[in-house]
Amino acid sequence: MTDQPLTPPAGQPGSAPGQPGFPTGQPGFPTGQPGVPGAPVAGYQLPPGYQFPPTPPRTKKKWPWIAGGAGALALIACCTGALTTGDTTDSVATGSDTPASASAPAKATTEPTKAVKAEATKKAAALPGIGDAVKDGKFQFTVKKVTCGKKSVGSSVLNQKAQGQFCLISVNVKNIGDESQMFAGSNQKAYDAEGTEFSNDSGAEIYANSEAETFLNEINPGNAVTGTLVFDVPKATKLTRLELHDSLFSGGVEVSLK
């Protein structure tokens, strides 16, 4: 007796997959195994014309491309960072040269200062000095004495203290004009070896000239008075020359204080 495949009649259970009675869920029918979708078990025969449903096409996964793109971006960023680092290094190197180049002008600045100082010293040496009579406008001036290092001027009761040190310059002023004129300490200027200009201290002069009232008054033609000019300068400063004026707008005359 030969085994014949069992073919369920049409419309009966087991006639087609997905129909009632078709034992797709029973053991031996490997519909759930990969690659054998809907294969019938032994003893069953599919109805004529039946075709298994087409296997859906496999969808290409995109994540490898995404990962590849991310890797490419990372590589570009890395290269860009390397280039940027190189540029920064060059910038830093270039910047490091800046102080060196800037130090050169510093020396150039120092040289003119020395030259100015030397020129001022030379000029002061060629000027009339202490005890020499000089003229400007209606006045004739004679510097008699220079005293620096004073901490204050005036008496023990009424006085004024210096910010740095007071330099007291005794000057004889004679009116050589034809009318009276006032000598004003505010018109006078003093200089150090570097050419720094110092103005006089009018308030301190009041205390320094308490016994020479005529020094702050009109001087008649032919008369002469002796008074003290006061300059408040830093403690380390040494005055080298004095510029004397008979008025605010006069040309002035210089005297060496060395």
PDB file of C-alpha atoms in Angstrom:
ATOM      1  CA  MET A   1       0.000   0.000   0.000  1.00  0.00           C
ATOM      2  CA  THR A   2       1.573   3.264  -1.078  1.00  0.00           C
ATOM      3  CA  ASP A   3       1.287   6.498   0.833  1.00  0.00           C
ATOM      4  CA  GLN A   4      -0.674   9.096  -1.044  1.00  0.00           C
ATOM      5  CA  PRO A   5      -0.503  12.785  -0.102  1.00  0.00           C
ATOM      6  CA  LEU A   6      -3.565  13.873   1.709  1.00  0.00           C
ATOM      7  CA  THR A   7      -5.385  16.637  -0.014  1.00  0.00           C
ATOM      8  CA  PRO A   8      -8.187  18.162   1.944  1.00  0.00           C
ATOM      9  CA  PRO A   9     -11.184  18.916  -0.173  1.00  0.00           C
ATOM     10  CA  ALA A  10     -11.768  22.496  -1.126  1.00  0.00           C
ATOM     11  CA  GLY A  11     -13.627  24.473   1.439  1.00  0.00           C
ATOM     12  CA  GLN A  12     -12.751  22.004   4.138  1.00  0.00           C
ATOM     13  CA  PRO A  13     -10.463  22.734   7.015  1.00  0.00           C
ATOM     14  CA  GLY A  14      -6.872  22.656   5.952  1.00  0.00           C
ATOM     15  CA  SER A  15      -7.614  23.508   2.321  1.00  0.00           C
ATOM     16  CA  ALA A  16      -5.525  26.666   2.249  1.00  0.00           C
ATOM     17  CA  PRO A  17      -3.187  28.589   4.541  1.00  0.00           C
ATOM     18  CA  GLY A  18      -4.947  31.132   6.662  1.00  0.00           C
ATOM     19  CA  GLN A  19      -8.262  29.258   6.404  1.00  0.00           C
ATOM     20  CA  PRO A  20      -9.829  27.557   9.386  1.00  0.00           C
ATOM     21  CA  GLY A  21      -8.542  24.043   9.929  1.00  0.00           C
ATOM     22  CA  PHE A  22      -5.210  24.636   8.207  1.00  0.00           C
ATOM     23  CA  PRO A  23      -2.788  23.496  10.883  1.00  0.00           C
ATOM     24  CA  THR A  24      -0.311  26.333  10.566  1.00  0.00           C
ATOM     25  CA  GLY A  25       0.142  26.524  14.272  1.00  0.00           C
ATOM     26  CA  GLN A  26       0.639  22.767  14.823  1.00  0.00           C
ATOM     27  CA  PRO A  27       4.022  21.178  15.283  1.00  0.00           C
ATOM     28  CA  GLY A  28       5.762  20.210  12.091  1.00  0.00           C
ATOM     29  CA  PHE A  29       4.472  23.152  10.032  1.00  0.00           C
ATOM     30  CA  PRO A  30       7.536  25.474   9.995  1.00  0.00           C
ATOM     31  CA  THR A  31       5.859  28.731   9.023  1.00  0.00           C
ATOM     32  CA  GLY A  32       7.752  30.643  11.700  1.00  0.00           C
ATOM     33  CA  GLN A  33      11.203  29.540  10.550  1.00  0.00           C
ATOM     34  CA  PRO A  34      13.218  31.943   8.465  1.00  0.00           C
ATOM     35  CA  GLY A  35      13.295  31.164   4.785  1.00  0.00           C
ATOM     36  CA  VAL A  36      10.390  28.608   4.876  1.00  0.00           C
ATOM     37  CA  PRO A  37       7.325  30.825   5.038  1.00  0.00           C
ATOM     38  CA  GLY A  38       4.116  28.755   4.821  1.00  0.00           C
ATOM     39  CA  ALA A  39       5.748  25.447   3.748  1.00  0.00           C
ATOM     40  CA  PRO A  40       3.249  22.628   4.247  1.00  0.00           C
ATOM     41  CA  VAL A  41       3.945  19.590   6.341  1.00  0.00           C
ATOM     42  CA  ALA A  42       4.114  16.089   4.921  1.00  0.00           C
ATOM     43  CA  GLY A  43       0.741  14.599   4.095  1.00  0.00           C
ATOM     44  CA  TYR A  44      -0.757  17.892   2.908  1.00  0.00           C
ATOM     45  CA  GLN A  45      -0.981  19.187  -0.614  1.00  0.00           C
ATOM     46  CA  LEU A  46      -1.671  22.772  -1.535  1.00  0.00           C
ATOM     47  CA  PRO A  47      -4.615  23.416  -3.764  1.00  0.00           C
ATOM     48  CA  PRO A  48      -3.923  23.950  -7.472  1.00  0.00           C
ATOM     49  CA  GLY A  49      -2.919  27.530  -8.381  1.00  0.00           C
ATOM     50  CA  TYR A  50      -2.003  28.475  -4.844  1.00  0.00           C
ATOM     51  CA  GLN A  51       1.033  30.707  -4.523  1.00  0.00           C
ATOM     52  CA  PHE A  52       2.851  31.698  -1.416  1.00  0.00           C
ATOM     53  CA  PRO A  53       2.725  35.395  -0.630  1.00  0.00           C
ATOM     54  CA  PRO A  54       5.811  37.216  -1.977  1.00  0.00           C
ATOM     55  CA  THR A  55       8.575  37.757   0.504  1.00  0.00           C
ATOM     56  CA  PRO A  56       8.798  41.497   1.302  1.00  0.00           C
ATOM     57  CA  PRO A  57      12.003  43.104   0.030  1.00  0.00           C
ATOM     58  CA  ARG A  58      14.654  43.677   2.664  1.00  0.00           C
ATOM     59  CA  THR A  59      14.923  47.320   3.612  1.00  0.00           C
ATOM     60  CA  LYS A  60      18.416  48.754   3.531  1.00  0.00           C
ATOM     61  CA  LYS A  61      19.486  50.004   6.894  1.00  0.00           C
ATOM     62  CA  LYS A  62      20.598  53.584   6.874  1.00  0.00           C
ATOM     63  CA  TRP A  63      22.449  53.642  10.131  1.00  0.00           C
ATOM     64  CA  PRO A  64      25.809  52.550   8.643  1.00  0.00           C
ATOM     65  CA  TRP A  65      25.676  55.584   6.339  1.00  0.00           C
ATOM     66  CA  ILE A  66      24.750  57.831   9.245  1.00  0.00           C
ATOM     67  CA  ALA A  67      27.616  56.439  11.266  1.00  0.00           C
ATOM     68  CA  GLY A  68      29.911  56.895   8.272  1.00  0.00           C
ATOM     69  CA  GLY A  69      28.753  60.484   7.852  1.00  0.00           C
ATOM     70  CA  ALA A  70      29.317  61.164  11.557  1.00  0.00           C
ATOM     71  CA  GLY A  71      32.792  59.680  11.238  1.00  0.00           C
ATOM     72  CA  ALA A  72      33.527  61.895   8.250  1.00  0.00           C
ATOM     73  CA  LEU A  73      32.330  64.956  10.146  1.00  0.00           C
ATOM     74  CA  ALA A  74      34.505  63.993  13.104  1.00  0.00           C
ATOM     75  CA  LEU A  75      37.488  63.615  10.774  1.00  0.00           C
ATOM     76  CA  ILE A  76      36.822  67.030   9.192  1.00  0.00           C
ATOM     77  CA  ALA A  77      36.480  68.613  12.641  1.00  0.00           C
ATOM     78  CA  CYS A  78      39.725  66.989  13.737  1.00  0.00           C
ATOM     79  CA  CYS A  79      41.561  68.270  10.666  1.00  0.00           C
ATOM     80  CA  THR A  80      40.040  71.714  11.087  1.00  0.00           C
ATOM     81  CA  GLY A  81      41.123  71.750  14.719  1.00  0.00           C
ATOM     82  CA  ALA A  82      44.627  70.783  13.699  1.00  0.00           C
ATOM     83  CA  LEU A  83      44.721  73.591  11.151  1.00  0.00           C
ATOM     84  CA  THR A  84      43.341  76.048  13.684  1.00  0.00           C
ATOM     85  CA  THR A  85      45.943  74.963  16.216  1.00  0.00           C
ATOM     86  CA  GLY A  86      48.618  75.548  13.638  1.00  0.00           C
ATOM     87  CA  ASP A  87      47.273  79.028  12.926  1.00  0.00           C
ATOM     88  CA  THR A  88      47.102  79.803  16.637  1.00  0.00           C
ATOM     89  CA  THR A  89      50.670  78.675  17.079  1.00  0.00           C
ATOM     90  CA  ASP A  90      51.728  80.938  14.263  1.00  0.00           C
ATOM     91  CA  SER A  91      49.749  83.783  15.783  1.00  0.00           C
ATOM     92  CA  VAL A  92      51.319  83.211  19.170  1.00  0.00           C
ATOM     93  CA  ALA A  93      54.724  83.020  17.586  1.00  0.00           C
ATOM     94  CA  THR A  94      54.030  86.222  15.713  1.00  0.00           C
ATOM     95  CA  GLY A  95      52.680  87.821  18.878  1.00  0.00           C
ATOM     96  CA  SER A  96      55.787  86.782  20.779  1.00  0.00           C
ATOM     97  CA  ASP A  97      57.806  88.832  18.327  1.00  0.00           C
ATOM     98  CA  THR A  98      55.744  91.931  19.108  1.00  0.00           C
ATOM     99  CA  PRO A  99      57.294  92.643  22.537  1.00  0.00           C
ATOM    100  CA  ALA A 100      60.733  92.202  20.989  1.00  0.00           C
ATOM    101  CA  SER A 101      59.860  94.704  18.269  1.00  0.00           C
ATOM    102  CA  ALA A 102      58.254  96.963  20.833  1.00  0.00           C
ATOM    103  CA  SER A 103      61.391  96.902  22.971  1.00  0.00           C
ATOM    104  CA  ALA A 104      63.367  98.466  20.121  1.00  0.00           C
ATOM    105  CA  PRO A 105      61.349 101.714  20.201  1.00  0.00           C
ATOM    106  CA  ALA A 106      61.841 101.751  23.978  1.00  0.00           C
ATOM    107  CA  LYS A 107      65.581 102.048  23.407  1.00  0.00           C
ATOM    108  CA  ALA A 108      64.953 104.642  20.734  1.00  0.00           C
ATOM    109  CA  THR A 109      62.868 106.587  23.256  1.00  0.00           C
ATOM    110  CA  THR A 110      65.653 106.406  25.836  1.00  0.00           C
ATOM    111  CA  GLU A 111      68.251 107.750  23.436  1.00  0.00           C
ATOM    112  CA  PRO A 112      66.438 111.039  22.732  1.00  0.00           C
ATOM    113  CA  THR A 113      65.948 111.486  26.489  1.00  0.00           C
ATOM    114  CA  LYS A 114      69.696 111.243  27.014  1.00  0.00           C
ATOM    115  CA  ALA A 115      70.262 113.552  24.066  1.00  0.00           C
ATOM    116  CA  VAL A 116      67.777 116.084  25.445  1.00  0.00           C
ATOM    117  CA  LYS A 117      69.411 115.887  28.860  1.00  0.00           C
ATOM    118  CA  ALA A 118      72.864 116.412  27.363  1.00  0.00           C
ATOM    119  CA  GLU A 119      71.590 119.307  25.268  1.00  0.00           C
ATOM    120  CA  ALA A 120      69.911 120.896  28.303  1.00  0.00           C
ATOM    121  CA  THR A 121      73.110 120.553  30.339  1.00  0.00           C
ATOM    122  CA  LYS A 122      75.137 122.081  27.530  1.00  0.00           C
ATOM    123  CA  LYS A 123      72.634 124.907  27.149  1.00  0.00           C
ATOM    124  CA  ALA A 124      72.598 125.588  30.883  1.00  0.00           C
ATOM    125  CA  ALA A 125      76.391 125.744  30.941  1.00  0.00           C
ATOM    126  CA  ALA A 126      76.358 128.392  28.216  1.00  0.00           C
ATOM    127  CA  LEU A 127      73.788 130.547  30.018  1.00  0.00           C
ATOM    128  CA  PRO A 128      74.471 133.398  32.439  1.00  0.00           C
ATOM    129  CA  GLY A 129      74.729 132.009  35.935  1.00  0.00           C
ATOM    130  CA  ILE A 130      74.230 132.928  39.557  1.00  0.00           C
ATOM    131  CA  GLY A 131      75.433 136.476  40.187  1.00  0.00           C
ATOM    132  CA  ASP A 132      75.112 137.552  36.542  1.00  0.00           C
ATOM    133  CA  ALA A 133      72.714 140.400  35.691  1.00  0.00           C
ATOM    134  CA  VAL A 134      70.247 139.625  32.884  1.00  0.00           C
ATOM    135  CA  LYS A 135      67.473 141.727  31.339  1.00  0.00           C
ATOM    136  CA  ASP A 136      63.942 141.101  30.122  1.00  0.00           C
ATOM    137  CA  GLY A 137      61.649 144.010  29.278  1.00  0.00           C
ATOM    138  CA  LYS A 138      61.669 146.621  32.034  1.00  0.00           C
ATOM    139  CA  PHE A 139      63.391 144.431  34.619  1.00  0.00           C
ATOM    140  CA  GLN A 140      66.976 143.468  35.314  1.00  0.00           C
ATOM    141  CA  PHE A 141      67.408 140.215  37.260  1.00  0.00           C
ATOM    142  CA  THR A 142      70.269 138.897  39.328  1.00  0.00           C
ATOM    143  CA  VAL A 143      69.955 135.414  40.880  1.00  0.00           C
ATOM    144  CA  LYS A 144      71.792 135.499  44.167  1.00  0.00           C
ATOM    145  CA  LYS A 145      71.260 132.110  45.809  1.00  0.00           C
ATOM    146  CA  VAL A 146      69.540 128.709  45.342  1.00  0.00           C
ATOM    147  CA  THR A 147      68.530 126.496  48.290  1.00  0.00           C
ATOM    148  CA  CYS A 148      66.635 123.206  47.830  1.00  0.00           C
ATOM    149  CA  GLY A 149      65.465 120.482  50.207  1.00  0.00           C
ATOM    150  CA  LYS A 150      63.235 122.656  52.389  1.00  0.00           C
ATOM    151  CA  LYS A 151      60.249 120.831  53.877  1.00  0.00           C
ATOM    152  CA  SER A 152      58.340 123.985  54.773  1.00  0.00           C
ATOM    153  CA  VAL A 153      58.469 127.769  54.595  1.00  0.00           C
ATOM    154  CA  GLY A 154      57.280 130.390  57.076  1.00  0.00           C
ATOM    155  CA  SER A 155      57.357 130.551  60.854  1.00  0.00           C
ATOM    156  CA  SER A 156      56.576 127.881  63.432  1.00  0.00           C
ATOM    157  CA  VAL A 157      53.047 129.278  63.673  1.00  0.00           C
ATOM    158  CA  LEU A 158      52.283 130.271  60.075  1.00  0.00           C
ATOM    159  CA  ASN A 159      53.862 128.052  57.464  1.00  0.00           C
ATOM    160  CA  GLN A 160      53.274 125.866  54.461  1.00  0.00           C
ATOM    161  CA  LYS A 161      54.609 122.354  53.929  1.00  0.00           C
ATOM    162  CA  ALA A 162      55.991 121.094  50.633  1.00  0.00           C
ATOM    163  CA  GLN A 163      54.477 118.231  48.677  1.00  0.00           C
ATOM    164  CA  GLY A 164      57.999 117.180  47.691  1.00  0.00           C
ATOM    165  CA  GLN A 165      60.677 119.742  48.517  1.00  0.00           C
ATOM    166  CA  PHE A 166      60.853 123.496  48.313  1.00  0.00           C
ATOM    167  CA  CYS A 167      63.565 125.113  46.202  1.00  0.00           C
ATOM    168  CA  LEU A 168      64.090 128.735  47.281  1.00  0.00           C
ATOM    169  CA  ILE A 169      65.701 131.065  44.725  1.00  0.00           C
ATOM    170  CA  SER A 170      66.737 134.511  45.915  1.00  0.00           C
ATOM    171  CA  VAL A 171      66.427 137.085  43.101  1.00  0.00           C
ATOM    172  CA  ASN A 172      67.207 140.796  42.932  1.00  0.00           C
ATOM    173  CA  VAL A 173      64.802 142.643  40.619  1.00  0.00           C
ATOM    174  CA  LYS A 174      65.485 146.162  39.392  1.00  0.00           C
ATOM    175  CA  ASN A 175      63.101 148.311  37.342  1.00  0.00           C
ATOM    176  CA  ILE A 176      65.107 149.712  34.434  1.00  0.00           C
ATOM    177  CA  GLY A 177      62.037 151.104  32.638  1.00  0.00           C
ATOM    178  CA  ASP A 178      60.335 154.509  32.799  1.00  0.00           C
ATOM    179  CA  GLU A 179      57.232 153.522  34.708  1.00  0.00           C
ATOM    180  CA  SER A 180      56.338 151.350  37.667  1.00  0.00           C
ATOM    181  CA  GLN A 181      55.687 147.660  37.210  1.00  0.00           C
ATOM    182  CA  MET A 182      54.894 144.685  39.452  1.00  0.00           C
ATOM    183  CA  PHE A 183      57.102 141.636  39.547  1.00  0.00           C
ATOM    184  CA  ALA A 184      54.897 138.484  39.690  1.00  0.00           C
ATOM    185  CA  GLY A 185      56.345 135.154  40.767  1.00  0.00           C
ATOM    186  CA  SER A 186      53.618 133.350  38.784  1.00  0.00           C
ATOM    187  CA  ASN A 187      55.315 134.455  35.537  1.00  0.00           C
ATOM    188  CA  GLN A 188      58.564 132.676  36.386  1.00  0.00           C
ATOM    189  CA  LYS A 189      59.477 129.090  35.445  1.00  0.00           C
ATOM    190  CA  ALA A 190      62.130 126.579  36.480  1.00  0.00           C
ATOM    191  CA  TYR A 191      63.465 123.507  34.622  1.00  0.00           C
ATOM    192  CA  ASP A 192      65.397 120.344  35.444  1.00  0.00           C
ATOM    193  CA  ALA A 193      68.016 118.607  33.275  1.00  0.00           C
ATOM    194  CA  GLU A 194      65.324 116.694  31.305  1.00  0.00           C
ATOM    195  CA  GLY A 195      63.548 119.929  30.395  1.00  0.00           C
ATOM    196  CA  THR A 196      60.600 119.377  32.766  1.00  0.00           C
ATOM    197  CA  GLU A 197      58.893 122.679  33.521  1.00  0.00           C
ATOM    198  CA  PHE A 198      57.894 123.677  37.069  1.00  0.00           C
ATOM    199  CA  SER A 199      55.639 126.569  38.097  1.00  0.00           C
ATOM    200  CA  ASN A 200      56.248 128.565  41.213  1.00  0.00           C
ATOM    201  CA  ASP A 201      54.199 128.170  44.400  1.00  0.00           C
ATOM    202  CA  SER A 202      52.560 131.574  44.933  1.00  0.00           C
ATOM    203  CA  GLY A 203      51.045 130.533  48.270  1.00  0.00           C
ATOM    204  CA  ALA A 204      54.411 129.455  49.675  1.00  0.00           C
ATOM    205  CA  GLU A 205      55.981 132.701  48.442  1.00  0.00           C
ATOM    206  CA  ILE A 206      53.731 134.682  50.792  1.00  0.00           C
ATOM    207  CA  TYR A 207      55.353 132.902  53.773  1.00  0.00           C
ATOM    208  CA  ALA A 208      58.845 133.018  52.273  1.00  0.00           C
ATOM    209  CA  ASN A 209      58.645 136.800  51.626  1.00  0.00           C
ATOM    210  CA  SER A 210      57.037 137.938  54.852  1.00  0.00           C
ATOM    211  CA  GLU A 211      59.929 140.360  55.398  1.00  0.00           C
ATOM    212  CA  ALA A 212      60.077 141.579  51.810  1.00  0.00           C
ATOM    213  CA  GLU A 213      56.633 143.030  51.191  1.00  0.00           C
ATOM    214  CA  THR A 214      57.860 145.211  48.365  1.00  0.00           C
ATOM    215  CA  PHE A 215      58.603 142.042  46.388  1.00  0.00           C
ATOM    216  CA  LEU A 216      54.873 141.607  45.717  1.00  0.00           C
ATOM    217  CA  ASN A 217      54.158 145.307  45.097  1.00  0.00           C
ATOM    218  CA  GLU A 218      54.800 147.755  42.282  1.00  0.00           C
ATOM    219  CA  ILE A 219      58.474 148.549  41.672  1.00  0.00           C
ATOM    220  CA  ASN A 220      59.101 152.133  40.625  1.00  0.00           C
ATOM    221  CA  PRO A 221      61.639 153.011  37.924  1.00  0.00           C
ATOM    222  CA  GLY A 222      65.200 152.825  39.280  1.00  0.00           C
ATOM    223  CA  ASN A 223      64.208 150.880  42.382  1.00  0.00           C
ATOM    224  CA  ALA A 224      65.290 147.308  43.143  1.00  0.00           C
ATOM    225  CA  VAL A 225      63.946 144.704  45.554  1.00  0.00           C
ATOM    226  CA  THR A 226      65.172 141.284  46.590  1.00  0.00           C
ATOM    227  CA  GLY A 227      62.732 138.478  47.070  1.00  0.00           C
ATOM    228  CA  THR A 228      62.472 134.694  47.038  1.00  0.00           C
ATOM    229  CA  LEU A 229      60.895 132.539  44.369  1.00  0.00           C
ATOM    230  CA  VAL A 230      59.568 129.220  45.665  1.00  0.00           C
ATOM    231  CA  PHE A 231      59.189 126.011  43.630  1.00  0.00           C
ATOM    232  CA  ASP A 232      57.631 122.828  45.068  1.00  0.00           C
ATOM    233  CA  VAL A 233      59.330 119.967  43.179  1.00  0.00           C
ATOM    234  CA  PRO A 234      59.841 116.202  43.763  1.00  0.00           C
ATOM    235  CA  LYS A 235      62.544 115.331  46.286  1.00  0.00           C
ATOM    236  CA  ALA A 236      64.931 113.860  43.703  1.00  0.00           C
ATOM    237  CA  THR A 237      64.600 116.829  41.312  1.00  0.00           C
ATOM    238  CA  LYS A 238      67.547 119.119  40.652  1.00  0.00           C
ATOM    239  CA  LEU A 239      66.738 122.432  39.017  1.00  0.00           C
ATOM    240  CA  THR A 240      69.248 123.447  36.341  1.00  0.00           C
ATOM    241  CA  ARG A 241      67.888 126.714  34.943  1.00  0.00           C
ATOM    242  CA  LEU A 242      65.445 129.519  35.658  1.00  0.00           C
ATOM    243  CA  GLU A 243      63.378 131.470  33.111  1.00  0.00           C
ATOM    244  CA  LEU A 244      62.587 135.018  34.239  1.00  0.00           C
ATOM    245  CA  HIS A 245      59.921 137.336  32.787  1.00  0.00           C
ATOM    246  CA  ASP A 246      59.020 140.968  33.423  1.00  0.00           C
ATOM    247  CA  SER A 247      55.402 140.135  32.451  1.00  0.00           C
ATOM    248  CA  LEU A 248      53.224 137.262  31.332  1.00  0.00           C
ATOM    249  CA  PHE A 249      53.765 137.911  27.619  1.00  0.00           C
ATOM    250  CA  SER A 250      57.464 138.813  27.571  1.00  0.00           C
ATOM    251  CA  GLY A 251      60.075 136.647  25.829  1.00  0.00           C
ATOM    252  CA  GLY A 252      61.916 135.889  29.070  1.00  0.00           C
ATOM    253  CA  VAL A 253      65.579 135.350  29.855  1.00  0.00           C
ATOM    254  CA  GLU A 254      67.264 132.189  31.164  1.00  0.00           C
ATOM    255  CA  VAL A 255      69.779 131.788  33.950  1.00  0.00           C
ATOM    256  CA  SER A 256      71.783 128.684  34.825  1.00  0.00           C
ATOM    257  CA  LEU A 257      71.318 127.496  38.419  1.00  0.00           C
ATOM    258  CA  LYS A 258      74.475 125.323  38.437  1.00  0.00           C
TER     259      LYS A 258
END
